Coordinates of C-alpha atoms in Angstrom, one line a residue:
Chain I
M22 CA 182.0 -88.4 78.8
N23 CA 179.0 -86.9 76.9
A24 CA 178.2 -87.8 73.4
V25 CA 176.7 -84.9 71.5
I26 CA 175.3 -84.5 68.0
T27 CA 177.0 -81.7 66.1
G28 CA 175.9 -82.3 62.5
L29 CA 173.0 -83.7 60.5
G30 CA 172.6 -85.0 56.9
V31 CA 169.2 -86.0 55.7
L32 CA 167.8 -87.6 52.5
A33 CA 164.0 -88.2 52.8
P34 CA 161.1 -88.7 50.4
N35 CA 159.8 -85.2 51.3
G36 CA 163.2 -83.4 51.4
L37 CA 166.7 -83.9 49.9
D38 CA 168.5 -82.1 52.7
T39 CA 168.0 -81.4 56.4
E40 CA 166.3 -78.0 56.1
E41 CA 164.1 -79.0 53.1
Y42 CA 163.0 -82.1 55.0
W43 CA 162.3 -80.2 58.2
K44 CA 160.3 -77.6 56.4
A45 CA 158.2 -80.2 54.6
T46 CA 157.7 -82.1 57.8
L47 CA 156.4 -79.2 59.7
E48 CA 154.1 -78.4 56.8
G49 CA 152.8 -81.9 56.9
R50 CA 153.9 -82.5 53.3
S51 CA 154.1 -86.2 52.4
G52 CA 156.6 -87.9 50.1
L53 CA 154.5 -90.9 49.6
V54 CA 153.7 -91.8 46.0
S55 CA 152.3 -94.5 43.8
V56 CA 154.9 -96.9 42.6
E57 CA 152.4 -99.1 40.7
G58 CA 154.3 -101.5 38.4
V59 CA 157.7 -101.3 40.3
A60 CA 157.0 -104.4 42.3
P61 CA 156.4 -107.6 40.3
S62 CA 153.0 -109.2 41.1
P63 CA 152.0 -110.6 43.5
T64 CA 153.9 -108.2 45.8
P65 CA 151.1 -106.0 47.2
V66 CA 153.1 -102.8 47.4
S67 CA 151.8 -100.0 45.3
V68 CA 152.8 -97.0 47.4
A69 CA 156.2 -96.0 48.7
G70 CA 158.3 -93.1 49.8
R71 CA 160.7 -92.2 47.1
L72 CA 163.3 -89.5 46.9
P73 CA 161.9 -87.0 44.4
D74 CA 164.2 -86.0 41.5
Y75 CA 167.2 -87.5 43.1
S76 CA 170.0 -89.0 41.2
P77 CA 173.0 -90.0 43.2
D78 CA 175.0 -90.0 40.0
D79 CA 175.2 -86.2 40.2
S80 CA 176.9 -86.2 43.5
T81 CA 179.1 -89.3 43.4
P82 CA 182.4 -89.5 41.6
A83 CA 182.5 -91.9 38.6
R84 CA 184.8 -94.4 40.3
L85 CA 182.5 -94.6 43.3
R86 CA 179.3 -94.7 41.2
I87 CA 180.4 -97.9 39.4
Q88 CA 181.3 -99.8 42.6
T89 CA 178.5 -98.7 44.9
D90 CA 174.7 -99.2 45.4
R91 CA 172.3 -96.3 45.5
W92 CA 172.1 -96.8 49.3
T93 CA 175.8 -96.2 49.7
Q94 CA 175.7 -93.2 47.4
M95 CA 172.9 -91.8 49.6
G96 CA 175.1 -92.4 52.7
L97 CA 178.0 -90.6 51.1
L98 CA 175.9 -87.6 50.2
C99 CA 174.3 -87.4 53.7
T100 CA 177.8 -87.7 55.3
E101 CA 179.0 -84.7 53.1
E102 CA 176.1 -82.7 54.4
A103 CA 176.5 -83.7 58.0
L104 CA 180.3 -83.1 58.1
G105 CA 179.6 -79.7 56.5
D106 CA 176.9 -78.9 59.0
A107 CA 179.3 -79.8 61.8
D108 CA 182.0 -77.6 60.1
L109 CA 184.4 -80.4 60.9
D110 CA 187.9 -80.1 59.6
L111 CA 189.0 -83.7 59.6
S112 CA 192.6 -82.8 58.9
G113 CA 192.8 -81.5 62.5
L114 CA 191.7 -84.9 64.0
D115 CA 193.6 -88.2 64.5
P116 CA 192.1 -90.5 61.8
Y117 CA 192.3 -93.3 64.3
E118 CA 190.0 -91.4 66.7
C119 CA 187.3 -91.0 64.0
G120 CA 185.0 -93.9 63.1
V121 CA 181.9 -94.8 61.1
I122 CA 179.1 -96.9 62.5
T123 CA 176.0 -97.2 60.4
A124 CA 172.9 -99.4 60.2
S125 CA 171.6 -101.3 57.3
A126 CA 168.7 -103.8 57.1
S127 CA 169.1 -105.0 53.5
G128 CA 172.3 -103.9 51.9
G129 CA 172.8 -102.9 48.3
N130 CA 169.5 -104.1 46.8
L131 CA 169.6 -102.4 43.4
F132 CA 173.2 -103.3 42.7
V133 CA 172.3 -107.0 43.6
Q134 CA 169.4 -106.8 41.2
K135 CA 171.6 -105.7 38.3
E136 CA 174.2 -108.4 39.0
I137 CA 171.7 -111.2 39.5
Q138 CA 170.3 -110.3 36.1
N139 CA 173.8 -110.5 34.6
L140 CA 174.4 -113.8 36.3
Y141 CA 171.2 -115.4 35.0
A142 CA 171.1 -113.8 31.6
K143 CA 174.8 -113.7 30.6
G144 CA 176.7 -116.0 33.0
P145 CA 179.0 -115.7 36.0
A146 CA 181.9 -114.0 34.2
T147 CA 179.7 -111.0 33.6
V148 CA 179.1 -110.4 37.3
T149 CA 181.3 -107.5 38.3
A150 CA 184.0 -107.9 40.9
Y151 CA 182.4 -105.0 42.7
Q152 CA 179.4 -107.2 43.6
S153 CA 181.6 -108.6 46.3
I154 CA 181.7 -105.3 48.1
A155 CA 178.6 -103.3 46.9
W156 CA 175.8 -105.5 48.3
F157 CA 177.3 -106.0 51.7
Y158 CA 175.7 -104.4 54.8
A159 CA 179.0 -102.8 55.7
A160 CA 179.5 -101.2 52.2
T161 CA 178.2 -97.8 53.2
T162 CA 180.3 -97.7 56.4
G163 CA 183.4 -98.8 54.4
Q164 CA 183.0 -96.3 51.6
I165 CA 182.4 -93.4 54.0
S166 CA 185.5 -94.5 56.0
I167 CA 187.6 -94.7 52.8
R168 CA 186.4 -91.4 51.4
H169 CA 187.0 -89.4 54.5
G170 CA 190.0 -91.4 55.9
L171 CA 188.2 -92.3 59.1
K172 CA 190.3 -95.2 60.5
G173 CA 188.9 -95.5 64.0
P174 CA 186.1 -97.9 65.0
C175 CA 184.0 -98.9 62.0
G176 CA 181.0 -101.2 61.9
V177 CA 177.5 -101.8 60.7
L178 CA 174.6 -102.8 62.9
V179 CA 172.0 -105.1 61.3
S180 CA 169.0 -105.2 63.7
E181 CA 166.3 -104.5 61.2
Q182 CA 164.5 -101.2 61.8
A183 CA 165.9 -100.8 65.3
G184 CA 169.4 -100.5 63.9
G185 CA 169.0 -96.8 63.1
L186 CA 168.8 -96.2 66.8
D187 CA 171.2 -98.9 68.0
V188 CA 174.0 -97.2 66.1
L189 CA 173.7 -94.2 68.4
G190 CA 174.4 -96.3 71.4
E191 CA 177.3 -98.0 69.6
A192 CA 178.7 -94.6 68.6
R193 CA 178.5 -93.5 72.2
R194 CA 180.3 -96.7 73.3
A195 CA 183.1 -95.9 70.8
L196 CA 183.5 -92.4 72.2
R197 CA 183.7 -93.8 75.7
K198 CA 186.5 -96.0 74.5
G199 CA 188.5 -92.9 73.4
S200 CA 187.3 -92.0 70.0
K201 CA 186.6 -88.3 69.3
M202 CA 184.1 -88.4 66.4
I203 CA 181.8 -91.1 64.9
V204 CA 179.8 -90.8 61.7
S205 CA 176.6 -92.5 62.6
G206 CA 173.1 -93.1 61.3
G207 CA 171.3 -95.3 58.8
L208 CA 170.0 -95.4 55.3
E209 CA 168.1 -97.8 53.1
A210 CA 167.2 -98.0 49.4
P211 CA 164.5 -100.7 49.4
I212 CA 162.5 -99.6 46.4
G213 CA 163.0 -101.8 43.3
P214 CA 161.6 -105.1 41.9
Y215 CA 164.1 -107.3 43.7
A216 CA 164.0 -105.4 47.0
L217 CA 160.2 -105.3 47.1
T218 CA 160.1 -109.0 46.2
C219 CA 162.3 -109.7 49.2
Q220 CA 159.8 -107.8 51.4
S221 CA 156.7 -109.4 49.8
S222 CA 156.5 -112.2 52.3
D223 CA 156.0 -109.7 55.1
P224 CA 152.3 -109.6 56.2
R225 CA 152.9 -106.2 57.7
L226 CA 153.1 -104.5 54.3
S227 CA 150.1 -102.4 53.4
A228 CA 148.3 -103.3 50.2
V229 CA 146.3 -100.0 50.2
S230 CA 146.9 -98.1 46.9
D231 CA 145.9 -94.6 48.1
P232 CA 149.1 -92.8 49.2
H233 CA 147.0 -90.8 51.8
R234 CA 145.5 -94.0 53.4
A235 CA 148.3 -96.6 53.0
Y236 CA 150.2 -96.1 56.2
L237 CA 148.1 -95.0 59.2
P238 CA 149.9 -95.9 62.5
F239 CA 147.7 -95.8 65.6
D240 CA 144.5 -95.4 63.4
R241 CA 141.7 -97.8 63.4
A242 CA 142.1 -97.9 59.7
A243 CA 145.8 -99.1 60.0
S244 CA 146.5 -101.5 57.2
G245 CA 150.3 -102.1 57.6
H246 CA 153.3 -100.1 56.6
I247 CA 154.7 -98.9 53.3
P248 CA 158.4 -98.9 52.6
G249 CA 160.5 -95.8 51.9
E250 CA 164.0 -94.9 50.9
G251 CA 166.4 -92.5 52.6
G252 CA 167.7 -91.9 56.2
A253 CA 170.0 -89.7 58.1
I254 CA 173.7 -89.4 59.1
L255 CA 174.5 -87.9 62.4
I256 CA 177.9 -86.6 63.6
I257 CA 178.5 -87.7 67.1
E258 CA 181.3 -86.1 69.0
D259 CA 182.8 -86.2 72.4
A260 CA 181.3 -83.1 74.1
D261 CA 184.7 -81.9 75.3
S262 CA 186.3 -82.1 71.9
A263 CA 183.3 -80.4 70.2
R264 CA 183.7 -77.6 72.7
E265 CA 187.5 -77.4 72.2
R266 CA 187.1 -77.0 68.4
A267 CA 184.2 -74.6 68.9
A268 CA 181.7 -76.6 67.0
P269 CA 179.1 -74.2 65.5
R270 CA 176.2 -76.0 67.1
V271 CA 175.3 -78.8 69.4
Y272 CA 171.9 -80.2 68.6
G273 CA 171.8 -82.3 71.7
E274 CA 173.3 -85.1 73.6
I275 CA 172.6 -88.8 73.7
A276 CA 171.4 -89.0 77.3
G277 CA 170.6 -92.6 77.4
G278 CA 169.5 -95.6 75.4
A279 CA 168.6 -99.3 75.6
A280 CA 167.9 -102.2 73.4
T281 CA 165.7 -105.2 74.3
F282 CA 164.4 -108.2 72.5
D283 CA 160.9 -109.6 72.5
P284 CA 160.1 -113.0 74.0
R285 CA 158.8 -115.7 71.7
P286 CA 155.3 -114.8 70.6
D287 CA 153.6 -117.8 72.3
S288 CA 155.5 -117.4 75.6
G289 CA 152.9 -115.3 77.3
R290 CA 155.5 -112.8 78.4
P291 CA 155.0 -109.1 77.5
P292 CA 156.9 -107.6 74.6
G293 CA 160.2 -105.8 75.4
L294 CA 159.3 -102.3 74.3
A295 CA 158.2 -100.9 77.7
R296 CA 161.3 -102.3 79.3
A297 CA 163.5 -100.7 76.7
V298 CA 161.9 -97.3 77.4
R299 CA 162.4 -97.8 81.2
V300 CA 166.0 -98.8 80.9
A301 CA 166.7 -95.9 78.5
L302 CA 165.2 -93.4 81.0
E303 CA 167.2 -95.0 83.8
A304 CA 170.4 -94.7 81.8
A305 CA 169.6 -91.1 81.2
D306 CA 168.7 -90.6 84.9
L307 CA 165.3 -89.3 84.0
S308 CA 161.8 -90.0 85.3
P309 CA 159.0 -90.4 82.7
D310 CA 157.5 -87.0 83.5
M311 CA 160.7 -85.4 82.4
V312 CA 160.3 -86.6 78.7
D313 CA 158.8 -83.8 76.6
V314 CA 158.0 -85.7 73.4
V315 CA 158.0 -89.3 72.1
F316 CA 158.8 -90.1 68.5
A317 CA 156.9 -93.4 68.2
D318 CA 157.9 -96.4 66.1
G319 CA 154.4 -96.4 64.5
A320 CA 154.3 -100.0 63.1
G321 CA 151.0 -99.3 61.4
T322 CA 149.7 -102.8 62.2
V323 CA 146.9 -103.6 64.6
E324 CA 149.1 -105.7 66.8
G325 CA 152.2 -103.5 66.6
D326 CA 150.3 -100.2 67.3
R327 CA 148.4 -101.8 70.2
Q328 CA 151.7 -103.0 71.8
E329 CA 153.3 -99.6 71.4
A330 CA 150.2 -97.7 72.7
E331 CA 150.1 -100.0 75.8
A332 CA 153.8 -99.6 76.5
L333 CA 153.6 -95.8 76.2
V334 CA 150.5 -95.6 78.5
E335 CA 152.1 -98.0 80.9
V336 CA 155.3 -95.9 81.3
F337 CA 153.9 -92.4 80.9
G338 CA 150.3 -92.8 82.0
P339 CA 147.2 -91.8 79.9
R340 CA 148.0 -88.8 77.7
G341 CA 151.1 -88.3 79.7
V342 CA 153.4 -87.1 76.9
P343 CA 152.9 -85.7 73.4
I344 CA 153.5 -88.5 70.8
T345 CA 154.2 -88.1 67.2
C346 CA 155.1 -90.2 64.1
P347 CA 156.5 -88.1 61.3
K348 CA 157.2 -91.3 59.4
T349 CA 153.6 -91.0 58.2
M350 CA 155.1 -88.6 55.6
V351 CA 157.9 -90.8 54.4
G352 CA 157.0 -94.4 55.1
R353 CA 159.2 -96.8 56.9
L354 CA 162.8 -96.4 55.8
Y355 CA 164.0 -99.6 57.5
A356 CA 167.4 -99.0 59.0
G357 CA 167.1 -95.3 57.8
G358 CA 163.8 -94.7 59.7
A359 CA 165.0 -94.4 63.2
S360 CA 168.0 -92.4 62.3
L361 CA 165.8 -90.0 60.5
D362 CA 163.6 -89.8 63.6
A363 CA 166.6 -89.0 65.7
A364 CA 167.5 -86.2 63.4
T365 CA 163.9 -85.0 63.4
A366 CA 163.8 -85.1 67.2
L367 CA 167.0 -83.0 67.3
L368 CA 165.5 -80.4 64.9
A369 CA 162.3 -80.4 67.2
L370 CA 164.5 -79.7 70.2
R371 CA 166.3 -76.9 68.3
D372 CA 163.1 -75.2 67.2
Q373 CA 160.9 -76.0 70.1
V374 CA 158.1 -77.5 68.0
V375 CA 156.7 -81.1 67.7
P376 CA 156.3 -82.1 64.0
P377 CA 152.9 -83.6 63.2
T378 CA 151.6 -87.1 62.5
I379 CA 149.6 -86.9 59.3
G380 CA 146.6 -88.8 57.9
V381 CA 145.6 -90.3 61.2
T382 CA 142.0 -89.3 62.2
D383 CA 140.6 -92.1 64.3
P384 CA 143.2 -93.2 66.9
I385 CA 143.0 -96.6 68.5
H386 CA 143.6 -95.5 72.0
D387 CA 142.3 -92.6 74.1
G388 CA 145.4 -92.7 76.2
L389 CA 147.7 -91.4 73.4
D390 CA 148.3 -87.6 73.1
L391 CA 149.0 -87.8 69.4
V392 CA 150.2 -84.6 67.7
L393 CA 147.9 -84.8 64.7
G394 CA 147.7 -82.8 61.5
A395 CA 149.6 -79.7 62.6
P396 CA 152.9 -79.0 64.5
R397 CA 152.6 -78.1 68.1
E398 CA 154.9 -75.6 69.8
A399 CA 156.1 -76.7 73.2
R400 CA 158.9 -76.3 75.6
L401 CA 161.1 -79.2 74.7
R402 CA 164.2 -80.3 76.4
T403 CA 164.1 -84.1 76.2
A404 CA 162.9 -86.4 73.4
L405 CA 162.5 -90.1 73.4
I406 CA 162.8 -92.0 70.2
L407 CA 161.5 -95.6 69.7
A408 CA 162.2 -98.1 67.0
R409 CA 161.1 -101.7 66.6
G410 CA 162.5 -104.2 64.1
I411 CA 160.8 -107.3 62.7
G412 CA 161.9 -110.3 64.6
G413 CA 161.7 -108.8 68.0
F414 CA 164.1 -105.8 68.2
N415 CA 163.3 -102.9 70.4
S416 CA 165.4 -99.8 70.8
A417 CA 164.9 -96.6 72.8
V418 CA 167.1 -93.5 72.8
V419 CA 166.8 -90.4 74.9
L420 CA 168.1 -87.2 73.3
R421 CA 168.5 -84.0 75.4
R422 CA 169.0 -80.5 74.4
E423 CA 171.9 -78.8 76.1
G424 CA 171.5 -76.0 78.6
Chain B
M27 CA 178.8 -122.7 28.1
N28 CA 180.9 -120.9 25.7
R29 CA 182.7 -117.9 27.1
A30 CA 183.1 -115.9 24.0
A31 CA 179.6 -116.3 22.9
R32 CA 178.3 -114.4 25.9
P33 CA 177.3 -110.8 25.5
L34 CA 180.3 -108.7 26.3
C35 CA 181.3 -105.8 28.5
F36 CA 179.3 -102.8 27.6
A37 CA 181.4 -100.6 25.3
I38 CA 183.7 -102.6 23.0
Q39 CA 182.6 -104.3 19.9
P40 CA 182.5 -108.1 20.3
I41 CA 185.3 -109.7 18.3
F42 CA 184.7 -113.4 18.6
V43 CA 180.9 -113.7 18.9
T44 CA 180.3 -114.6 15.4
R45 CA 182.9 -117.3 15.4
P46 CA 182.0 -121.0 15.8
L47 CA 181.7 -122.2 19.4
G48 CA 184.7 -124.0 21.0
T49 CA 184.2 -127.4 22.5
P50 CA 184.9 -127.7 26.3
T51 CA 187.7 -130.2 27.1
P52 CA 189.4 -131.0 30.4
E53 CA 192.2 -128.6 29.4
N54 CA 189.8 -125.9 28.2
P55 CA 186.7 -126.3 30.4
W56 CA 185.2 -123.1 29.2
G57 CA 185.4 -124.1 25.6
D58 CA 187.4 -121.0 24.8
H59 CA 187.9 -120.3 21.1
Q60 CA 190.8 -122.0 19.5
R61 CA 192.3 -119.0 17.8
T62 CA 194.3 -118.7 14.6
R63 CA 196.6 -116.1 13.4
E64 CA 194.1 -114.8 10.7
T65 CA 191.4 -113.9 13.2
M66 CA 193.8 -112.5 15.8
P67 CA 192.7 -109.1 17.2
E68 CA 195.2 -106.6 18.5
F69 CA 194.7 -105.2 21.9
T70 CA 195.9 -101.7 22.3
L71 CA 196.5 -99.2 25.1
Q72 CA 193.3 -97.4 23.9
D73 CA 191.3 -100.5 24.5
I74 CA 192.4 -100.8 28.1
I75 CA 192.0 -97.0 28.7
H76 CA 188.4 -97.3 27.4
I77 CA 187.8 -100.2 29.9
M78 CA 189.3 -98.2 32.7
R79 CA 187.2 -95.1 32.0
E80 CA 183.9 -96.7 30.9
N81 CA 183.7 -100.0 32.7
V82 CA 185.7 -99.5 35.9
G83 CA 185.6 -95.8 36.4
A84 CA 188.6 -93.4 36.5
D85 CA 189.9 -91.4 39.3
E86 CA 189.2 -87.7 38.6
S87 CA 192.9 -86.9 39.0
V88 CA 194.1 -89.1 36.2
D89 CA 194.9 -87.5 32.9
F90 CA 194.4 -90.1 30.2
D91 CA 195.9 -87.8 27.5
T92 CA 199.4 -88.4 29.0
D93 CA 201.2 -91.6 28.4
I94 CA 200.0 -93.9 31.2
S95 CA 201.3 -97.1 29.8
N96 CA 204.1 -97.4 32.4
T97 CA 202.1 -95.9 35.3
T98 CA 201.1 -98.5 37.8
Y99 CA 197.5 -99.3 38.4
E100 CA 198.1 -98.3 42.0
E101 CA 199.2 -94.8 40.9
L102 CA 196.2 -94.6 38.7
G103 CA 194.0 -95.1 41.7
Y104 CA 193.0 -98.7 41.1
D105 CA 193.1 -101.1 44.0
S106 CA 193.3 -104.9 43.7
L107 CA 189.6 -105.3 43.2
A108 CA 189.6 -102.7 40.5
V109 CA 192.4 -104.4 38.7
M110 CA 190.5 -107.7 38.9
E111 CA 187.5 -105.9 37.3
I112 CA 189.8 -104.4 34.5
M113 CA 191.1 -107.9 33.8
S114 CA 187.6 -109.4 33.8
C115 CA 186.4 -106.8 31.2
V116 CA 189.5 -107.5 29.0
E117 CA 188.7 -111.2 29.2
Q118 CA 185.1 -110.7 28.2
N119 CA 185.8 -108.2 25.5
F120 CA 188.6 -110.2 23.9
G121 CA 187.3 -113.7 24.5
M122 CA 190.3 -114.9 26.4
R123 CA 191.4 -115.8 29.9
I124 CA 194.1 -114.3 32.0
D125 CA 195.6 -116.5 34.6
E126 CA 194.8 -115.2 38.1
E127 CA 198.4 -115.5 39.2
V128 CA 199.5 -113.5 36.2
T129 CA 197.0 -110.7 37.1
T130 CA 199.0 -109.8 40.2
D131 CA 202.2 -109.5 38.1
L132 CA 200.6 -107.1 35.6
K133 CA 201.4 -103.8 37.3
T134 CA 200.8 -101.3 34.5
P135 CA 198.4 -100.9 31.5
G136 CA 201.5 -101.3 29.3
E137 CA 202.4 -104.7 30.8
T138 CA 198.8 -105.8 30.4
V139 CA 198.7 -104.8 26.7
T140 CA 201.9 -106.7 26.1
Y141 CA 200.7 -109.8 27.9
V142 CA 197.3 -109.9 26.3
N143 CA 198.7 -109.6 22.9
K144 CA 201.1 -112.4 23.6
I145 CA 198.2 -114.6 24.5
L146 CA 196.1 -113.5 21.5
T147 CA 199.0 -114.2 19.1
A148 CA 199.7 -117.6 20.6
V149 CA 198.5 -120.0 17.9
V150 CA 196.9 -123.0 19.4

């Protein structure tokens, strides 16, 4: 059983659909902007990746708008795009063989903010009944499932920023158990006073106010990360059923993946990232030299970047593989980030070009072959995507172009 | 805290907010207003339609220009949570409480209007 990706839907700070995002990414166009004043003091965040001129209200029916968070509305929109891209006629499929597995790291922040304000200012009776379903991590999965009548395996993975990759493994598992199609991916809408306050205790947040300098993974000037909103939805299908229905395109297959967890920081044992990479390659039956490009996690912190650089050099050798971090253009989208990276990797495999890492000028490690400033054309067959989540999550997924 | 003194659901004019506050008692823990016949508001089908459209959201397929008073909430596209939200908005807008057990028996907007008016006219 092979799990293939047949459709993509993207919402990112530098592009409101797949092709707009991909074009901006190849051109190195950033979606990072100043959000001075959004976060209450003393939250240090003054730069974030925001969806430009995006109002989910335009695309979400009134009923759904009232009962959903912005993050869920984004998920519904990405799903529409992805299903359209896959040219999937759901009426031709058994609804019990179609599922939805998404990732979320913080749920419906903006909805929560509104209802907390109602609760404190006006009393419990003014809190909408929809609060019970709108904030919840599984809300996006549930609304996608209801809207499209997908009654097979449904779930949400909450493994911080690794979740956006973990869902691909979970989707593949569902296909192995007999499903034909899984709507997968992750999104996040973490930009608002309440959401940013929740993040404010995280020392990894960058306090730099210049959008061009605030998030510089693998650079000596790295100062932490900045948050962004958006993500991607991927349509994962059983390769045979995709072929049978003559799917218009197959972006690639999920060749292998692995998730590991870091040991306790004071244990003296190494972090779990290199192990995740090795196990993922083993699962894909590939040796390190067969990987053509790595989409790095790019923590943007001194410690996180060092750990990732060491893991990559350990597995691939010094300058053994091109490495890129297009997140430098959108920020860290939490559960949406790794799903977006997976979508980006598939577009890279399609067009045989590695998108650039922007802003980085002074890399921390000579052993990294970073694709800096401009895209690099290359013969790409296999891409490795890495994601790490706060608290010790590591995830690695290998995507392979067919043929 | 007095229920009727709270700011109300977005769209409908508050009716009881200017009235004196009720006193909470064991039988009336929220201190709901003790109503009299003179101040009794009337709750109409238009009121509940307004709540359905503005506060809870309407299914695109529903035509509110037709008589929907005997159409079930389910047929109008409202699930149990949506019905709960409709009742909650009625409560806030009309400064009253609807027994939760009654909520499940009210299957149509028409039944709700009848029930609410019965409560509103009950002189305490």
